[in-house]
XYZ file of C-alpha atoms in Angstrom:
340
model
C 111.565 129.273 131.638
C 107.840 128.157 131.482
C 109.179 125.635 128.699
C 111.989 124.722 130.888
C 109.537 123.986 133.812
C 107.477 122.127 131.861
C 109.976 119.905 129.517
C 112.094 118.954 132.585
C 110.132 116.664 133.899
C 108.810 115.348 131.250
C 112.447 115.027 130.116
C 113.336 113.092 133.710
C 110.282 110.716 133.476
C 111.758 109.310 129.956
C 114.532 109.104 131.506
C 113.408 106.415 134.325
C 110.501 105.140 131.975
C 114.268 104.366 130.193
C 114.979 101.638 132.737
C 111.737 99.733 132.333
C 113.132 97.618 129.389
C 115.664 96.875 131.418
C 114.210 95.671 134.682
C 112.282 92.987 132.447
C 114.695 91.739 130.898
C 116.695 91.122 134.346
C 113.795 89.885 135.465
C 113.772 87.144 132.217
C 117.210 86.576 133.534
C 116.778 85.105 136.896
C 113.912 83.584 136.288
C 115.783 81.873 134.387
C 118.026 81.136 137.081
C 121.040 83.041 135.357
C 122.045 84.725 139.307
C 125.276 86.152 138.163
C 124.416 87.888 134.179
C 121.374 89.267 136.998
C 124.504 90.437 139.015
C 126.711 92.791 136.414
C 123.312 94.015 134.483
C 122.000 95.350 137.658
C 125.526 96.865 138.300
C 125.715 98.436 134.222
C 121.893 99.395 135.161
C 123.516 102.004 137.992
C 126.808 102.996 136.470
C 124.380 103.554 133.344
C 121.792 106.058 135.489
C 124.320 109.400 136.031
C 124.885 109.941 132.240
C 121.796 109.072 131.409
C 120.361 111.190 134.133
C 122.702 114.236 132.718
C 121.895 113.727 129.069
C 118.345 114.711 130.259
C 119.561 117.541 131.921
C 121.360 119.291 128.872
C 118.295 120.966 127.316
C 118.905 123.309 131.049
C 122.302 124.295 129.390
C 120.686 124.947 126.466
C 118.259 127.140 127.143
C 120.639 129.216 129.595
C 122.157 129.712 126.402
C 119.294 131.084 124.985
C 118.899 133.442 127.466
C 122.283 134.941 127.938
C 123.120 135.629 124.019
C 119.378 137.297 123.564
C 120.406 139.572 126.284
C 123.877 140.079 125.097
C 122.137 140.585 121.940
C 120.216 143.500 122.796
C 122.646 145.360 124.699
C 124.933 144.429 120.785
C 121.398 146.148 119.158
C 120.887 149.198 121.975
C 121.137 152.538 119.606
C 124.247 154.349 121.210
C 123.443 157.753 122.926
C 126.696 159.596 121.991
C 127.122 159.712 118.186
C 128.825 162.243 115.862
C 127.701 164.642 113.942
C 128.186 163.740 109.728
C 130.799 166.473 109.362
C 133.628 165.471 112.320
C 136.794 165.851 111.770
C 139.662 164.406 113.323
C 141.043 166.181 116.470
C 144.634 167.774 116.214
C 147.244 166.617 119.150
C 146.404 168.921 122.408
C 148.661 171.823 122.092
C 147.598 174.679 124.660
C 144.827 173.444 126.882
C 141.666 171.475 128.079
C 138.637 173.915 129.195
C 135.033 173.849 130.052
C 133.393 176.694 129.126
C 129.328 177.772 131.125
C 129.570 174.118 131.644
C 126.142 172.326 133.097
C 124.948 168.741 133.228
C 121.989 166.457 134.304
C 121.263 162.857 133.594
C 117.873 163.450 132.461
C 116.105 166.374 131.366
C 113.897 166.486 134.305
C 116.529 165.583 136.994
C 118.061 168.680 138.851
C 121.361 169.233 137.387
C 124.294 167.380 138.623
C 126.561 170.568 137.064
C 126.076 174.028 137.209
C 128.302 176.992 136.086
C 131.821 175.378 135.600
C 134.031 176.707 134.157
C 137.693 175.830 133.965
C 141.043 175.519 131.768
C 143.512 172.838 132.491
C 146.925 174.299 131.056
C 149.001 171.329 128.599
C 150.912 169.531 131.456
C 148.857 170.962 134.301
C 148.006 167.941 136.845
C 144.462 169.209 139.033
C 142.866 167.449 141.161
C 139.325 167.457 141.477
C 138.485 167.401 145.126
C 134.908 167.244 147.413
C 132.689 165.165 149.404
C 131.362 162.229 147.618
C 128.517 162.861 144.816
C 129.665 166.457 144.285
C 130.401 165.943 140.486
C 134.151 164.972 140.013
C 133.976 162.189 138.128
C 130.185 162.972 136.059
C 132.498 166.293 135.010
C 135.697 163.757 134.414
C 133.855 162.089 131.948
C 132.652 163.901 129.980
C 136.447 165.215 128.833
C 135.978 161.393 126.572
C 132.505 162.636 125.622
C 130.608 159.553 127.918
C 128.093 161.577 128.149
C 127.061 165.309 125.971
C 126.338 168.004 127.812
C 122.832 170.106 128.445
C 124.868 173.601 128.368
C 128.175 175.299 127.747
C 130.870 173.123 126.282
C 133.877 171.444 126.392
C 136.604 171.835 123.734
C 140.141 170.694 123.298
C 142.017 174.315 121.865
C 139.714 175.350 121.678
C 137.282 172.731 118.706
C 134.211 171.979 120.861
C 134.580 167.403 121.098
C 131.219 167.507 120.060
C 132.637 168.659 116.387
C 135.354 165.731 116.496
C 135.375 161.624 115.929
C 135.272 160.039 118.643
C 138.518 157.623 117.737
C 140.152 160.797 117.712
C 139.338 162.082 121.365
C 139.228 159.208 122.760
C 142.617 158.095 121.192
C 144.597 161.184 123.189
C 142.810 159.764 126.695
C 143.937 157.157 128.995
C 141.800 155.940 132.618
C 142.816 154.643 134.803
C 140.146 153.870 137.273
C 138.682 152.770 140.777
C 137.862 149.644 138.893
C 140.002 147.712 136.752
C 138.729 145.937 134.033
C 141.062 143.280 133.616
C 140.331 139.558 131.154
C 141.095 136.318 132.041
C 143.826 136.539 129.786
C 148.499 136.793 130.301
C 150.256 139.825 131.580
C 151.172 140.288 128.696
C 147.690 140.872 126.727
C 145.677 142.644 129.333
C 148.937 145.550 129.095
C 148.676 145.467 125.404
C 145.179 145.701 125.228
C 143.907 148.328 122.534
C 147.639 148.045 121.497
C 148.183 144.934 119.445
C 150.685 146.304 117.635
C 153.071 146.506 120.289
C 156.265 144.718 120.901
C 157.168 143.205 123.529
C 159.857 145.852 124.272
C 157.536 148.136 125.047
C 155.004 145.716 127.303
C 158.536 145.297 129.604
C 159.271 149.224 129.437
C 155.738 149.310 130.627
C 155.986 147.334 133.135
C 158.272 148.470 134.386
C 157.604 152.603 134.603
C 154.442 151.164 136.304
C 156.112 149.327 139.354
C 155.244 145.598 137.880
C 157.853 144.144 136.456
C 160.341 142.532 138.722
C 156.466 140.946 140.401
C 155.976 139.467 136.954
C 158.960 137.415 136.824
C 158.052 136.237 140.162
C 155.612 134.173 138.712
C 155.113 130.770 137.023
C 155.172 131.786 134.043
C 156.107 135.299 133.455
C 154.870 137.675 131.051
C 152.720 134.854 130.174
C 150.757 133.765 133.309
C 147.073 134.114 133.348
C 145.892 135.842 136.387
C 141.867 134.884 136.244
C 139.234 136.940 135.670
C 139.026 140.669 136.531
C 142.512 139.334 137.524
C 141.575 137.810 140.430
C 145.659 135.717 141.063
C 146.199 139.767 141.907
C 146.228 141.686 144.717
C 144.840 144.805 144.578
C 147.398 146.929 143.869
C 148.668 144.601 141.170
C 145.789 144.947 139.711
C 145.922 148.647 139.812
C 149.446 148.766 138.458
C 148.825 146.509 135.247
C 146.198 149.097 134.677
C 148.843 152.168 134.564
C 151.539 149.695 132.442
C 148.145 149.858 130.080
C 148.030 153.198 130.404
C 151.517 153.722 129.563
C 151.693 151.748 127.138
C 148.836 153.536 125.455
C 151.156 156.864 125.852
C 148.126 160.016 125.450
C 148.201 163.059 126.009
C 145.455 163.168 128.588
C 144.785 161.348 131.578
C 141.576 160.292 134.150
C 142.266 159.141 137.275
C 139.814 158.461 138.810
C 140.472 157.084 142.979
C 142.803 154.934 141.172
C 144.959 155.031 144.788
C 141.552 153.665 147.105
C 141.176 151.173 149.096
C 145.245 149.906 148.966
C 147.570 149.407 151.965
C 149.989 151.460 153.052
C 152.888 149.105 151.016
C 150.320 149.545 147.703
C 150.038 152.988 147.489
C 153.463 154.213 148.230
C 154.489 151.860 144.592
C 151.400 152.974 142.870
C 152.198 156.530 143.701
C 155.776 155.857 142.501
C 154.424 154.511 139.492
C 151.642 157.369 138.991
C 154.556 159.773 138.988
C 156.070 158.036 135.583
C 152.119 158.254 134.506
C 151.787 161.654 134.656
C 154.583 162.764 133.537
C 154.902 165.196 131.147
C 150.923 164.173 130.355
C 147.256 166.559 131.034
C 145.869 164.744 134.134
C 143.101 165.063 135.561
C 142.392 163.081 139.138
C 140.317 162.210 140.724
C 141.157 161.698 144.068
C 140.197 161.663 147.866
C 143.940 160.935 150.185
C 146.165 163.815 150.698
C 149.150 161.681 148.737
C 147.439 162.159 145.889
C 146.091 164.970 145.813
C 149.733 166.020 146.600
C 151.102 165.788 142.897
C 149.012 168.037 142.137
C 149.658 171.542 140.702
C 145.710 173.094 140.702
C 143.128 171.764 143.381
C 139.319 172.261 142.325
C 137.202 171.398 145.226
C 133.463 170.677 144.137
C 130.081 170.955 146.030
C 126.558 169.677 144.970
C 128.376 170.160 141.488
C 129.818 173.703 141.560
C 133.541 174.824 141.958
C 133.778 176.320 145.047
C 137.409 176.441 145.640
C 140.653 176.375 143.513
C 143.620 177.206 145.026
C 146.827 174.701 145.601
C 147.874 172.372 148.922
C 149.180 175.057 150.706
C 147.253 177.834 149.774
C 143.687 176.438 150.046
C 144.519 175.433 153.347
C 145.533 178.902 154.625
C 141.902 180.247 153.746
C 140.265 177.893 155.690
C 137.677 177.220 153.495
C 135.557 173.888 152.544
C 139.130 171.970 151.319
C 140.609 172.780 155.109
C 137.567 170.927 155.812
C 138.422 168.188 153.964
C 141.791 168.215 155.531
C 140.926 168.126 158.908
C 138.146 165.324 158.365
C 139.970 163.249 156.213
C 143.673 163.899 155.988
C 144.758 165.000 159.046
C 144.799 161.557 160.064
C 147.219 160.540 157.013
C 149.535 163.693 157.045
C 150.203 162.867 160.377
């Protein structure tokens, strides 16, 4: 940065100084009485100034590129916290259950636990909703399943196999995630849906789009599936971005699904279409749903209420309302208006 600041004035000075010979030549022509040549020369001189000025600032672009590339390489070369065991094996396809056994977790050894004494079993094909106040540990618990972090105590197991004993590729290959923050790229609709599945056919992409209720909208775009959607899908609405993310998850066809606030901040019409897409996505899959909206929670076979990193209640919507416990309080605060 210091080098850039010191070099810039020098190059600017060189740019200005380069005009001195031209001015001396113009003075010579005026003394000879060639006014026409002088006028043409001055006009050309003014037109030359802007390209010379841009040329003098090119080094700034190089400096920015060097700084960006340095940060990128630092990120690529940074050590990965989650490592596979040297004896890691392939994880068989989910056949029975996912279990969180005596689980505790903190982001660092010096911090208070974010999760404490979690015991939860999710049967194959079951849809489980995690609800509770913000900061209760719902997203953290879900992020332990694909092993984005390792537990501090206890274990996460799939069909009785500790996920730390299997390869990351075989574990994460069985999990599809649809989050509140949709990651889309400045590319075509087709390639955004097929991200991670470069071997899929056009028919498979269209089938996934239809299941996500985005196909009809895509056909209205100027180039259909070959329409570029802009950085982070900026040319689409929030509901359309989410449905493309759902189509991507449908195409992946993983047996385990994590939905993290997938329907938040949407209008009623967008949420209705998204709910229909979620029904298709969760069919015959084991799903962990993190949601605040009642309509999404009601999709669940079982609701798990979390507070301060602990499970405080478990049951379905009807039984939890009848208990008049923490879920009923959350319902009265957040869901009553939606239901009414």
